[in-house]
mmCIF file of C-alpha atoms in Angstrom:
data_model
loop_
_atom_site.group_PDB
_atom_site.id
_atom_site.type_symbol
_atom_site.label_atom_id
_atom_site.label_comp_id
_atom_site.label_asym_id
_atom_site.label_seq_id
_atom_site.Cartn_x
_atom_site.Cartn_y
_atom_site.Cartn_z
ATOM 1 C CA MET A 1 -27.883 -10.242 11.608
ATOM 2 C CA GLY A 2 -25.553 -7.531 12.251
ATOM 3 C CA VAL A 3 -22.182 -7.376 10.389
ATOM 4 C CA ASP A 4 -19.196 -6.004 11.829
ATOM 5 C CA LEU A 5 -16.562 -4.912 9.294
ATOM 6 C CA SER A 6 -14.040 -3.282 11.733
ATOM 7 C CA ILE A 7 -10.514 -4.561 11.831
ATOM 8 C CA THR A 8 -7.478 -4.007 13.971
ATOM 9 C CA LEU A 9 -4.457 -3.145 12.175
ATOM 10 C CA GLY A 10 -1.324 -2.910 14.024
ATOM 11 C CA GLY A 11 -3.100 -1.801 17.088
ATOM 12 C CA ALA A 12 -5.416 0.584 15.355
ATOM 13 C CA ARG A 13 -9.165 -0.242 15.261
ATOM 14 C CA LEU A 14 -10.563 0.842 11.827
ATOM 15 C CA ALA A 15 -14.248 0.799 10.812
ATOM 16 C CA ASN A 16 -13.570 -1.362 7.807
ATOM 17 C CA PRO A 17 -10.853 -3.055 5.963
ATOM 18 C CA ILE A 18 -10.884 -0.777 2.852
ATOM 19 C CA VAL A 19 -7.949 1.689 2.608
ATOM 20 C CA THR A 20 -6.504 3.566 -0.384
ATOM 21 C CA ALA A 21 -3.130 2.507 -2.100
ATOM 22 C CA SER A 22 -0.348 5.099 -1.648
ATOM 23 C CA GLY A 23 0.129 7.193 -4.825
ATOM 24 C CA CYS A 24 -3.361 6.603 -6.285
ATOM 25 C CA PHE A 25 -5.508 8.814 -3.959
ATOM 26 C CA GLY A 26 -3.158 11.795 -2.849
ATOM 27 C CA SER A 27 -4.064 12.584 0.828
ATOM 28 C CA GLY A 28 -7.802 12.419 -0.153
ATOM 29 C CA LYS A 29 -8.459 16.229 -0.678
ATOM 30 C CA GLU A 30 -9.271 15.996 -4.435
ATOM 31 C CA MET A 31 -11.066 12.652 -3.950
ATOM 32 C CA SER A 32 -13.341 13.901 -1.122
ATOM 33 C CA ARG A 33 -15.485 15.486 -3.750
ATOM 34 C CA PHE A 34 -16.434 11.796 -4.960
ATOM 35 C CA VAL A 35 -16.002 9.855 -1.694
ATOM 36 C CA ASP A 36 -16.927 10.135 1.935
ATOM 37 C CA LEU A 37 -13.576 9.567 3.531
ATOM 38 C CA ARG A 38 -15.350 8.657 6.565
ATOM 39 C CA SER A 39 -16.648 5.608 4.818
ATOM 40 C CA LEU A 40 -13.098 4.161 4.442
ATOM 41 C CA GLY A 41 -11.063 2.306 7.004
ATOM 42 C CA ALA A 42 -8.053 4.834 6.344
ATOM 43 C CA VAL A 43 -6.441 6.918 3.816
ATOM 44 C CA VAL A 44 -2.937 5.773 2.861
ATOM 45 C CA CYS A 45 -1.094 8.823 1.524
ATOM 46 C CA LYS A 46 1.190 9.270 -1.178
ATOM 47 C CA THR A 47 4.907 8.642 -0.237
ATOM 48 C CA VAL A 48 7.056 11.475 1.214
ATOM 49 C CA THR A 49 10.593 11.921 1.609
ATOM 50 C CA PRO A 50 12.536 14.168 3.830
ATOM 51 C CA GLU A 51 12.909 17.052 1.250
ATOM 52 C CA PRO A 52 10.541 17.880 -1.767
ATOM 53 C CA ARG A 53 11.268 16.075 -4.795
ATOM 54 C CA LEU A 54 10.048 17.241 -8.426
ATOM 55 C CA GLY A 55 9.846 13.548 -9.772
ATOM 56 C CA ILE A 56 10.640 12.335 -13.154
ATOM 57 C CA SER A 57 10.381 14.064 -16.477
ATOM 58 C CA PRO A 58 7.381 12.994 -18.576
ATOM 59 C CA PRO A 59 6.157 10.879 -19.957
ATOM 60 C CA ARG A 60 5.724 9.087 -16.878
ATOM 61 C CA GLY A 61 2.494 7.121 -17.166
ATOM 62 C CA ALA A 62 1.137 4.693 -19.744
ATOM 63 C CA GLU A 63 -2.022 2.466 -20.005
ATOM 64 C CA THR A 64 -1.509 -1.118 -20.695
ATOM 65 C CA ALA A 65 -3.660 -4.157 -21.294
ATOM 66 C CA GLY A 66 -5.420 -4.572 -17.956
ATOM 67 C CA GLY A 67 -3.554 -1.850 -16.011
ATOM 68 C CA MET A 68 -0.923 0.859 -16.323
ATOM 69 C CA LEU A 69 2.740 1.798 -16.023
ATOM 70 C CA ASN A 70 3.971 4.491 -14.066
ATOM 71 C CA ALA A 71 7.310 6.126 -13.196
ATOM 72 C CA ILE A 72 6.572 9.192 -11.090
ATOM 73 C CA GLY A 73 9.730 9.372 -9.138
ATOM 74 C CA LEU A 74 8.229 10.074 -5.635
ATOM 75 C CA GLN A 75 7.223 13.629 -6.411
ATOM 76 C CA ASN A 76 6.249 15.043 -3.082
ATOM 77 C CA PRO A 77 6.347 18.352 -1.106
ATOM 78 C CA GLY A 78 8.479 16.836 1.672
ATOM 79 C CA VAL A 79 7.493 15.339 4.995
ATOM 80 C CA ALA A 80 7.168 18.602 6.933
ATOM 81 C CA ALA A 81 4.671 20.210 4.320
ATOM 82 C CA PHE A 82 2.922 16.933 4.250
ATOM 83 C CA ARG A 83 2.687 16.777 8.054
ATOM 84 C CA ASP A 84 1.404 20.494 8.501
ATOM 85 C CA ASP A 85 -0.883 20.316 5.588
ATOM 86 C CA ASP A 86 -2.180 17.080 4.211
ATOM 87 C CA LEU A 87 -2.000 15.082 7.548
ATOM 88 C CA ALA A 88 -3.510 18.050 9.465
ATOM 89 C CA TRP A 89 -6.346 18.251 6.972
ATOM 90 C CA LEU A 90 -7.165 14.651 7.472
ATOM 91 C CA ALA A 91 -6.978 14.792 11.218
ATOM 92 C CA GLU A 92 -9.461 17.837 11.179
ATOM 93 C CA ARG A 93 -11.823 15.454 9.469
ATOM 94 C CA ARG A 94 -11.006 12.637 11.715
ATOM 95 C CA VAL A 95 -9.972 10.557 8.911
ATOM 96 C CA PRO A 96 -7.437 7.741 10.105
ATOM 97 C CA ALA A 97 -4.248 8.283 8.092
ATOM 98 C CA ILE A 98 -1.303 6.001 7.238
ATOM 99 C CA ALA A 99 1.701 7.755 6.072
ATOM 100 C CA SER A 100 4.039 6.357 3.365
ATOM 101 C CA VAL A 101 7.509 7.351 3.783
ATOM 102 C CA GLY A 102 10.620 6.680 1.398
ATOM 103 C CA GLY A 103 14.199 7.578 0.907
ATOM 104 C CA HIS A 104 17.516 6.606 -0.621
ATOM 105 C CA SER A 105 19.136 5.729 2.862
ATOM 106 C CA VAL A 106 18.162 4.471 6.151
ATOM 107 C CA ALA A 107 18.586 7.902 7.614
ATOM 108 C CA ASP A 108 16.113 9.228 5.277
ATOM 109 C CA TYR A 109 13.386 6.967 6.412
ATOM 110 C CA VAL A 110 14.340 7.797 10.163
ATOM 111 C CA ARG A 111 14.125 11.566 9.427
ATOM 112 C CA CYS A 112 10.656 11.185 7.961
ATOM 113 C CA ILE A 113 9.247 9.109 10.809
ATOM 114 C CA GLU A 114 10.801 11.457 13.270
ATOM 115 C CA ALA A 115 9.183 14.409 11.710
ATOM 116 C CA LEU A 116 5.789 12.393 11.964
ATOM 117 C CA ARG A 117 6.029 11.609 15.607
ATOM 118 C CA GLY A 118 3.016 12.780 17.568
ATOM 119 C CA ALA A 119 1.039 13.715 14.551
ATOM 120 C CA ALA A 120 -2.687 13.733 15.140
ATOM 121 C CA GLY A 121 -4.774 11.210 13.322
ATOM 122 C CA LEU A 122 -1.664 9.011 12.160
ATOM 123 C CA VAL A 123 -2.472 5.334 12.973
ATOM 124 C CA ALA A 124 0.579 3.602 11.037
ATOM 125 C CA VAL A 125 3.507 4.368 9.041
ATOM 126 C CA GLU A 126 4.242 2.293 5.758
ATOM 127 C CA LEU A 127 7.721 1.933 4.605
ATOM 128 C CA ASN A 128 7.798 2.291 0.797
ATOM 129 C CA LEU A 129 10.912 -0.160 0.316
ATOM 130 C CA SER A 130 10.802 -0.008 -3.382
ATOM 131 C CA CYS A 131 13.122 2.970 -3.347
ATOM 132 C CA PRO A 132 16.783 2.746 -4.526
ATOM 133 C CA ASN A 133 19.288 2.533 -1.821
ATOM 134 C CA LEU A 134 22.068 4.801 -2.816
ATOM 135 C CA GLU A 135 24.319 3.236 0.075
ATOM 136 C CA ASP A 136 24.000 -0.066 -1.841
ATOM 137 C CA ARG A 137 24.867 0.668 -5.515
ATOM 138 C CA GLY A 138 21.212 1.905 -5.960
ATOM 139 C CA PHE A 139 19.505 -1.569 -5.278
ATOM 140 C CA MET A 140 15.988 -1.411 -3.849
ATOM 141 C CA PHE A 141 15.735 -2.020 -0.149
ATOM 142 C CA ALA A 142 12.940 -4.385 -0.867
ATOM 143 C CA LEU A 143 15.076 -6.751 -2.996
ATOM 144 C CA SER A 144 17.336 -7.648 -0.079
ATOM 145 C CA ALA A 145 16.241 -9.335 3.304
ATOM 146 C CA GLU A 146 19.175 -7.829 4.986
ATOM 147 C CA ARG A 147 18.566 -4.199 3.720
ATOM 148 C CA THR A 148 15.012 -4.616 4.512
ATOM 149 C CA ALA A 149 15.659 -5.641 8.037
ATOM 150 C CA GLU A 150 18.184 -2.812 8.327
ATOM 151 C CA VAL A 151 15.560 -0.042 7.505
ATOM 152 C CA THR A 152 12.782 -1.771 9.557
ATOM 153 C CA ALA A 153 14.517 -1.937 12.715
ATOM 154 C CA ALA A 154 15.735 1.779 12.422
ATOM 155 C CA ALA A 155 12.067 2.783 11.617
ATOM 156 C CA ARG A 156 10.567 0.854 14.292
ATOM 157 C CA ALA A 157 12.857 2.283 16.823
ATOM 158 C CA ALA A 158 11.977 5.735 15.759
ATOM 159 C CA SER A 159 8.263 5.394 15.357
ATOM 160 C CA ASP A 160 5.644 5.980 17.898
ATOM 161 C CA VAL A 161 2.901 4.308 15.738
ATOM 162 C CA PRO A 162 2.717 0.789 13.998
ATOM 163 C CA VAL A 163 5.299 0.311 11.058
ATOM 164 C CA PHE A 164 4.333 -1.728 7.949
ATOM 165 C CA CYS A 165 6.633 -2.777 5.331
ATOM 166 C CA LYS A 166 5.625 -2.641 1.641
ATOM 167 C CA LEU A 167 7.307 -5.209 -0.274
ATOM 168 C CA SER A 168 8.058 -5.868 -3.984
ATOM 169 C CA PRO A 169 6.993 -9.116 -5.597
ATOM 170 C CA ASP A 170 10.184 -8.902 -7.869
ATOM 171 C CA VAL A 171 12.133 -11.141 -5.674
ATOM 172 C CA THR A 172 12.921 -14.975 -5.606
ATOM 173 C CA ASP A 173 11.795 -15.414 -2.027
ATOM 174 C CA LEU A 174 9.219 -13.131 -0.695
ATOM 175 C CA VAL A 175 8.461 -14.989 2.310
ATOM 176 C CA ALA A 176 12.162 -14.644 3.491
ATOM 177 C CA ILE A 177 12.032 -10.850 2.977
ATOM 178 C CA ALA A 178 8.762 -10.756 5.007
ATOM 179 C CA GLU A 179 10.148 -12.722 7.707
ATOM 180 C CA ALA A 180 13.289 -10.439 7.698
ATOM 181 C CA ALA A 181 10.849 -7.502 8.014
ATOM 182 C CA THR A 182 8.688 -8.854 10.838
ATOM 183 C CA GLY A 183 11.916 -10.210 12.615
ATOM 184 C CA ALA A 184 13.273 -6.630 12.616
ATOM 185 C CA GLY A 185 10.053 -5.268 14.251
ATOM 186 C CA ALA A 186 7.585 -4.691 11.457
ATOM 187 C CA ASP A 187 4.051 -4.574 12.924
ATOM 188 C CA GLY A 188 2.743 -5.674 9.586
ATOM 189 C CA LEU A 189 3.033 -5.893 5.617
ATOM 190 C CA SER A 190 1.916 -4.207 2.693
ATOM 191 C CA LEU A 191 1.622 -6.706 -0.270
ATOM 192 C CA ILE A 192 2.299 -5.962 -2.961
ATOM 193 C CA ASN A 193 3.970 -2.954 -4.452
ATOM 194 C CA THR A 194 4.011 -2.625 -8.420
ATOM 195 C CA THR A 195 5.904 -5.125 -10.446
ATOM 196 C CA LEU A 196 8.494 -3.889 -12.911
ATOM 197 C CA GLY A 197 7.198 -3.463 -16.430
ATOM 198 C CA MET A 198 7.672 -1.858 -19.746
ATOM 199 C CA ALA A 199 5.815 -0.808 -22.830
ATOM 200 C CA ILE A 200 7.149 0.226 -26.333
ATOM 201 C CA ASP A 201 5.402 2.249 -29.128
ATOM 202 C CA PRO A 202 5.805 0.120 -32.175
ATOM 203 C CA LEU A 203 5.234 3.029 -34.573
ATOM 204 C CA THR A 204 7.692 5.412 -32.953
ATOM 205 C CA PHE A 205 9.971 2.628 -31.468
ATOM 206 C CA ARG A 206 10.166 4.646 -28.213
ATOM 207 C CA ALA A 207 9.448 3.472 -24.710
ATOM 208 C CA LYS A 208 6.362 4.886 -23.486
ATOM 209 C CA LEU A 209 8.024 5.923 -20.260
ATOM 210 C CA SER A 210 10.990 8.406 -20.044
ATOM 211 C CA THR A 211 12.719 5.922 -17.642
ATOM 212 C CA GLY A 212 12.046 3.025 -20.100
ATOM 213 C CA THR A 213 10.787 0.798 -17.343
ATOM 214 C CA GLY A 214 8.178 1.554 -14.607
ATOM 215 C CA GLY A 215 5.839 0.048 -12.110
ATOM 216 C CA LEU A 216 2.965 -2.053 -13.493
ATOM 217 C CA SER A 217 -0.395 -1.877 -11.375
ATOM 218 C CA GLY A 218 -4.000 -2.865 -12.194
ATOM 219 C CA PRO A 219 -5.871 -5.850 -12.733
ATOM 220 C CA ALA A 220 -3.121 -7.627 -14.758
ATOM 221 C CA ILE A 221 -1.204 -8.119 -11.665
ATOM 222 C CA LYS A 222 -3.946 -9.242 -9.222
ATOM 223 C CA PRO A 223 -3.232 -13.092 -9.432
ATOM 224 C CA ILE A 224 0.272 -12.085 -8.562
ATOM 225 C CA ALA A 225 -0.632 -10.148 -5.491
ATOM 226 C CA VAL A 226 -3.119 -12.680 -4.432
ATOM 227 C CA ARG A 227 -0.682 -15.442 -4.519
ATOM 228 C CA CYS A 228 1.982 -13.270 -2.682
ATOM 229 C CA VAL A 229 -0.577 -12.425 0.191
ATOM 230 C CA TRP A 230 -1.502 -16.262 0.471
ATOM 231 C CA GLN A 231 2.215 -17.311 0.589
ATOM 232 C CA VAL A 232 3.117 -14.729 3.215
ATOM 233 C CA HIS A 233 0.016 -15.398 5.328
ATOM 234 C CA ARG A 234 0.464 -19.109 5.263
ATOM 235 C CA ALA A 235 4.051 -18.558 6.460
ATOM 236 C CA LEU A 236 3.227 -15.717 8.997
ATOM 237 C CA PRO A 237 -0.389 -16.210 9.874
ATOM 238 C CA HIS A 238 -0.497 -13.722 12.675
ATOM 239 C CA VAL A 239 0.924 -10.887 10.938
ATOM 240 C CA PRO A 240 -1.660 -8.354 9.625
ATOM 241 C CA ILE A 241 -1.275 -7.829 5.793
ATOM 242 C CA ILE A 242 -2.645 -5.004 3.841
ATOM 243 C CA GLY A 243 -3.419 -6.683 0.411
ATOM 244 C CA MET A 244 -3.373 -4.766 -2.890
ATOM 245 C CA GLY A 245 -2.843 -5.048 -6.569
ATOM 246 C CA GLY A 246 -5.701 -4.884 -9.057
ATOM 247 C CA ILE A 247 -8.714 -4.519 -6.713
ATOM 248 C CA ALA A 248 -11.370 -3.060 -8.752
ATOM 249 C CA GLY A 249 -14.605 -4.657 -7.111
ATOM 250 C CA VAL A 250 -15.824 -6.310 -3.969
ATOM 251 C CA GLU A 251 -15.056 -9.786 -5.322
ATOM 252 C CA ASP A 252 -11.565 -8.898 -5.793
ATOM 253 C CA ALA A 253 -11.399 -7.620 -2.085
ATOM 254 C CA ILE A 254 -12.979 -11.109 -0.968
ATOM 255 C CA GLU A 255 -10.196 -12.752 -2.741
ATOM 256 C CA PHE A 256 -7.329 -11.183 -0.855
ATOM 257 C CA ILE A 257 -9.221 -11.537 2.396
ATOM 258 C CA LEU A 258 -9.708 -15.248 1.656
ATOM 259 C CA ALA A 259 -5.876 -15.346 0.947
ATOM 260 C CA GLY A 260 -5.078 -13.950 4.295
ATOM 261 C CA ALA A 261 -5.224 -10.181 4.089
ATOM 262 C CA THR A 262 -6.519 -8.222 7.120
ATOM 263 C CA ALA A 263 -7.145 -4.978 4.978
ATOM 264 C CA VAL A 264 -7.239 -4.398 1.357
ATOM 265 C CA ALA A 265 -5.958 -1.224 -0.536
ATOM 266 C CA VAL A 266 -7.657 0.136 -3.748
ATOM 267 C CA GLY A 267 -5.176 1.850 -6.200
ATOM 268 C CA THR A 268 -5.281 2.201 -9.845
ATOM 269 C CA ALA A 269 -9.126 1.740 -9.922
ATOM 270 C CA ASN A 270 -9.399 5.265 -8.421
ATOM 271 C CA PHE A 271 -7.970 6.632 -11.647
ATOM 272 C CA TYR A 272 -11.058 5.350 -13.690
ATOM 273 C CA ASP A 273 -13.592 5.342 -11.182
ATOM 274 C CA PRO A 274 -13.028 7.798 -8.115
ATOM 275 C CA THR A 275 -15.829 6.328 -6.279
ATOM 276 C CA ALA A 276 -14.385 2.887 -6.464
ATOM 277 C CA THR A 277 -13.397 2.741 -2.727
ATOM 278 C CA GLU A 278 -16.531 3.617 -1.228
ATOM 279 C CA ALA A 279 -18.532 1.435 -3.554
ATOM 280 C CA ILE A 280 -16.336 -1.537 -2.582
ATOM 281 C CA ALA A 281 -16.781 -0.866 1.189
ATOM 282 C CA ARG A 282 -20.595 -0.811 0.545
ATOM 283 C CA GLY A 283 -20.342 -4.008 -1.493
ATOM 284 C CA LEU A 284 -18.410 -5.675 1.133
ATOM 285 C CA LEU A 285 -21.129 -5.039 3.543
ATOM 286 C CA ASP A 286 -23.651 -6.263 1.078
ATOM 287 C CA PHE A 287 -21.644 -9.516 0.414
ATOM 288 C CA CYS A 288 -21.440 -10.310 4.233
ATOM 289 C CA ASN A 289 -25.269 -9.827 4.670
ATOM 290 C CA THR A 290 -25.966 -12.052 1.679
ATOM 291 C CA HIS A 291 -23.636 -14.756 2.664
ATOM 292 C CA GLY A 292 -24.508 -14.844 6.397
ATOM 293 C CA ILE A 293 -20.989 -13.489 7.447
ATOM 294 C CA ALA A 294 -20.887 -11.698 10.826
ATOM 295 C CA SER A 295 -17.222 -10.850 10.854
ATOM 296 C CA LEU A 296 -14.362 -11.007 8.225
ATOM 297 C CA ASP A 297 -12.629 -13.188 10.598
ATOM 298 C CA GLU A 298 -14.876 -15.981 9.783
ATOM 299 C CA ILE A 299 -13.361 -16.062 6.117
ATOM 300 C CA ARG A 300 -9.919 -14.473 6.570
ATOM 301 C CA GLY A 301 -7.294 -17.031 5.140
ATOM 302 C CA GLN A 302 -9.904 -19.567 4.427
ATOM 303 C CA VAL A 303 -9.178 -20.343 0.715
ATOM 304 C CA LYS A 304 -9.897 -23.879 -0.242
ATOM 305 C CA ILE A 305 -7.121 -25.790 -2.230
ATOM 306 C CA GLU A 306 -8.351 -28.986 -3.656
ATOM 307 C CA GLY A 307 -6.008 -31.753 -4.355
#
C-alpha cells in the first residue's frame, strides 16, 4: 500500500507535515550538514524584524527539567538581509520556506511582509505574536483578541502568501483569540509558542536568564500544546494548524495530528539531536505503513475520549 504524507497548508502543497519550529533551526544552512532539507515539508525560519536586532545580553538560555528556557530577544539581521541571503539560499535549493515575522507595532509586521512580497520559494508567513506591542503598554499582541485581529488583518491585506498566526498558551481563552485571528483573515494557526517560565540558581540566588523570565519549550510543555491544538481544532475544525511544543519523536507527532494538527513543527529537539526532523519524517512514514494508514487525513483529529 502506498502512503501519501503530503498536506495542503494554506494553499501550499507540502511533501509531508514535518516542518521546523522558528528559532530552532535558523534558515537551515548549518543544519543542512545533518539533514536533507528536501526531506522536510518546509523550513520555518527564525523571526525577522524590519531592522537588524542584537538581542538580549547573556545569559539568555538555560536547561530545565524536560526542556529549556530562552530569552534571545529576536536577534536577527533584518528582513532585507534575510530575504536576500537566507530566503534566496533556500529557494536555490527548492526548499519550501515559511518566514516568521515580528515587530513592536502593526506597521512593523506590515513592513516585513511588504519586503517579502514576491520572494521565490516562500509558501507562507507566520506572525510571531508573542512580541511586546509598544503601542499598547508593551503587552504581547497574542494576549489580546483585539490586538491579534488588528495585526492579522493588516498582515493579510499586505501579504501575497498565506498568513499563519502563532499564538501564546498564556491566555485564559485561546479559542477566542484563535477565532479573532481567523475572523481577521488568518489562513491558519501555529500552536503553541513557548510558555513563560523562570529558573533560579539556588547557590547564587540569581535568575538563570538575564531577563529573569523567558520562554519554556521542550517536552515539558507538550501536554499543554496538545491540549491547545485539540481545543482550537474542535472549535475551528476547518482551520489548518501547525502543532508544536515538545515534539521529539514520531509518537509525539502522531499525538498532535490526532489532536487535529495539519502539520507539526520540531523545535527544541534540534538542539540535542540535529537529525530529529528527518528522523521523525521517516518514522511517520514507517508508522503509517505499519498501521495501514494511506493518508494522514484518516487520523487527523480522531482522538478518542472515553466517558
